[in-house]
Amino acid sequence: EPEVTQTPSHQVTQMGQEVILRCVPISNHLYFYWYRQILGQKVEFLVSFYNNEISEKSEIFDDQFSVERPDGSNFTLKIRSTKLEDSAMYFCASRDGTVSNQPQHFGDGTRLSIL
Amino acid sequence: GDSVTQMEGPVTLSEEAFLTINCTYTATGYPSLFWYVQYPGEGLQLLLKATKADDKGSNKGFEATYRKETTSFHLEKGSVQVSDSAVYFCALTPDILTGGGNKLTFGTGTQLKVEL
């Protein structure tokens, strides 16, 4: 069964540095998402992406964050000038979108640790 | 805004016991409802879904019925196994007729531990 893949599985970065989290969505999917889960808290929506532009974003997704689909397969989340509170598990998801109410499929996540 | 409320965990059961994890939601119209499961060290996997009132989602012995009148989507399994130990998340996406996008809103998750 096709799956969403995320790299790296664990990223350790110094505070203030930039980090790029990478995702390869399922190949025929049209909608892409990033979520994060701070340790012990609920999974929170960050951003959704469709047709090469952001379709929705949360209050968390401020100017520090950006997303990009640089080619036909990758979907990246860039965090500039990282802060301690950015430490979390980041999940990428994708959805078919050609049929309504199709579920989102998630990757295994990238654990981001800011030191 | 939309919200999902789940029962607090951890829930500890003996193998073959009956499982119920309560989930209620607040949303306009008829959202789509989902249960996701997260096994240790893994990502979120879709367990089951229901997209309209009175629908029953089912998978791997788990079931949940979309109850509009009580705004609930409780997860049940008749006989749990040790391998069911995981964190279970209830979630929703907005009713497409409300124009609310398609982001998932999650509950806090309920950890299930099944012992022999």
XYZ file of N, CA, C and O in Angstrom, chain B residues 52-90:
156
model
N -21.384 10.518 7.420
C -22.723 11.074 7.600
C -23.405 10.417 8.777
O -23.024 9.336 9.225
N -24.436 11.098 9.245
C -25.134 10.658 10.450
C -25.622 9.222 10.306
O -26.096 8.813 9.244
N -25.477 8.460 11.395
C -25.883 7.054 11.527
C -24.967 6.092 10.776
O -25.184 4.876 10.849
N -23.960 6.597 10.087
C -22.960 5.711 9.479
C -22.206 4.989 10.578
O -21.917 5.554 11.632
N -21.842 3.738 10.323
C -20.965 3.009 11.229
C -19.667 2.730 10.495
O -19.668 2.097 9.436
N -18.568 3.194 11.056
C -17.260 2.837 10.542
C -16.752 1.612 11.270
O -17.001 1.451 12.469
N -16.040 0.747 10.562
C -15.521 -0.454 11.214
C -14.235 -0.898 10.535
O -14.042 -0.711 9.327
N -13.348 -1.495 11.354
C -12.072 -1.988 10.839
C -11.382 -2.762 11.948
O -11.363 -2.313 13.112
N -10.832 -3.893 11.647
C -10.040 -4.695 12.595
C -10.797 -4.986 13.877
O -10.197 -5.058 14.953
N -12.104 -5.128 13.820
C -12.895 -5.424 15.004
C -13.342 -4.188 15.758
O -14.150 -4.282 16.687
N -12.839 -3.014 15.393
C -13.262 -1.757 16.001
C -14.469 -1.203 15.249
O -14.582 -1.355 14.038
N -15.343 -0.533 15.994
C -16.514 0.101 15.396
C -16.759 1.451 16.049
O -16.421 1.650 17.219
N -17.373 2.353 15.279
C -17.834 3.617 15.838
C -19.008 4.083 14.994
O -18.967 3.988 13.766
N -20.055 4.597 15.658
C -21.256 5.049 14.967
C -21.392 6.553 15.114
O -21.286 7.091 16.220
N -21.644 7.225 14.017
C -21.815 8.676 13.955
C -23.198 9.008 14.499
O -24.213 8.735 13.867
N -23.229 9.611 15.691
C -24.493 9.974 16.329
C -24.638 11.486 16.329
O -24.015 12.190 17.122
N -25.463 11.985 15.419
C -25.654 13.430 15.311
C -26.388 13.978 16.529
O -26.075 15.067 17.029
N -27.355 13.223 17.031
C -28.190 13.737 18.116
C -27.397 13.939 19.408
O -27.726 14.813 20.211
N -26.349 13.142 19.588
C -25.508 13.289 20.785
C -24.120 13.823 20.430
O -23.255 13.923 21.311
N -23.911 14.178 19.186
C -22.594 14.634 18.662
C -21.474 13.758 19.196
O -20.495 14.236 19.783
N -21.631 12.457 18.972
C -20.651 11.514 19.504
C -20.184 10.536 18.446
O -20.864 10.309 17.426
N -19.028 9.929 18.706
C -18.438 8.952 17.790
C -17.572 8.025 18.644
O -16.353 7.968 18.516
N -18.190 7.292 19.527
C -17.481 6.456 20.493
C -16.880 5.231 19.815
O -17.541 4.561 19.012
N -15.655 4.911 20.189
C -14.951 3.759 19.631
C -15.190 2.539 20.514
O -15.063 2.626 21.746
N -15.511 1.406 19.897
C -15.766 0.181 20.643
C -15.068 -1.005 19.988
O -14.883 -1.032 18.771
N -14.702 -1.964 20.840
C -14.210 -3.250 20.354
C -14.633 -4.310 21.356
O -14.473 -4.117 22.567
N -15.127 -5.408 20.857
C -15.704 -6.425 21.729
C -14.675 -7.191 22.539
O -14.952 -7.625 23.668
N -13.462 -7.364 21.990
C -12.472 -8.195 22.662
C -11.089 -7.689 22.273
O -10.615 -7.962 21.168
N -10.460 -6.958 23.182
C -9.174 -6.350 22.834
C -8.028 -7.350 22.992
O -8.129 -8.314 23.763
N -6.967 -7.082 22.262
C -5.754 -7.901 22.308
C -4.578 -7.027 22.750
O -4.630 -5.786 22.642
N -3.530 -7.684 23.209
C -2.334 -6.942 23.622
C -1.835 -6.062 22.480
O -1.377 -4.930 22.696
N -1.969 -6.545 21.252
C -1.494 -5.795 20.085
C -2.306 -4.529 19.812
O -1.911 -3.713 18.974
N -3.423 -4.355 20.495
C -4.221 -3.127 20.337
C -3.684 -1.983 21.193
O -4.186 -0.858 21.106
N -2.690 -2.256 22.009
C -2.107 -1.212 22.856
C -1.531 -0.105 21.977
O -0.666 -0.357 21.130
N -2.030 1.104 22.167
C -1.673 2.233 21.303
C -2.369 3.479 21.848
O -3.100 3.419 22.834
N -2.151 4.598 21.165
C -2.893 5.821 21.466
C -3.933 6.023 20.368
O -3.616 5.934 19.182
N -5.159 6.275 20.768
C -6.271 6.423 19.832
C -6.740 7.869 19.815
O -6.984 8.470 20.859
N -6.846 8.421 18.603
C -7.236 9.817 18.416
C -8.550 9.894 17.660
O -8.683 9.332 16.565
N -9.479 10.614 18.220
C -10.710 10.962 17.521
C -10.481 12.285 16.796
O -9.776 13.170 17.333
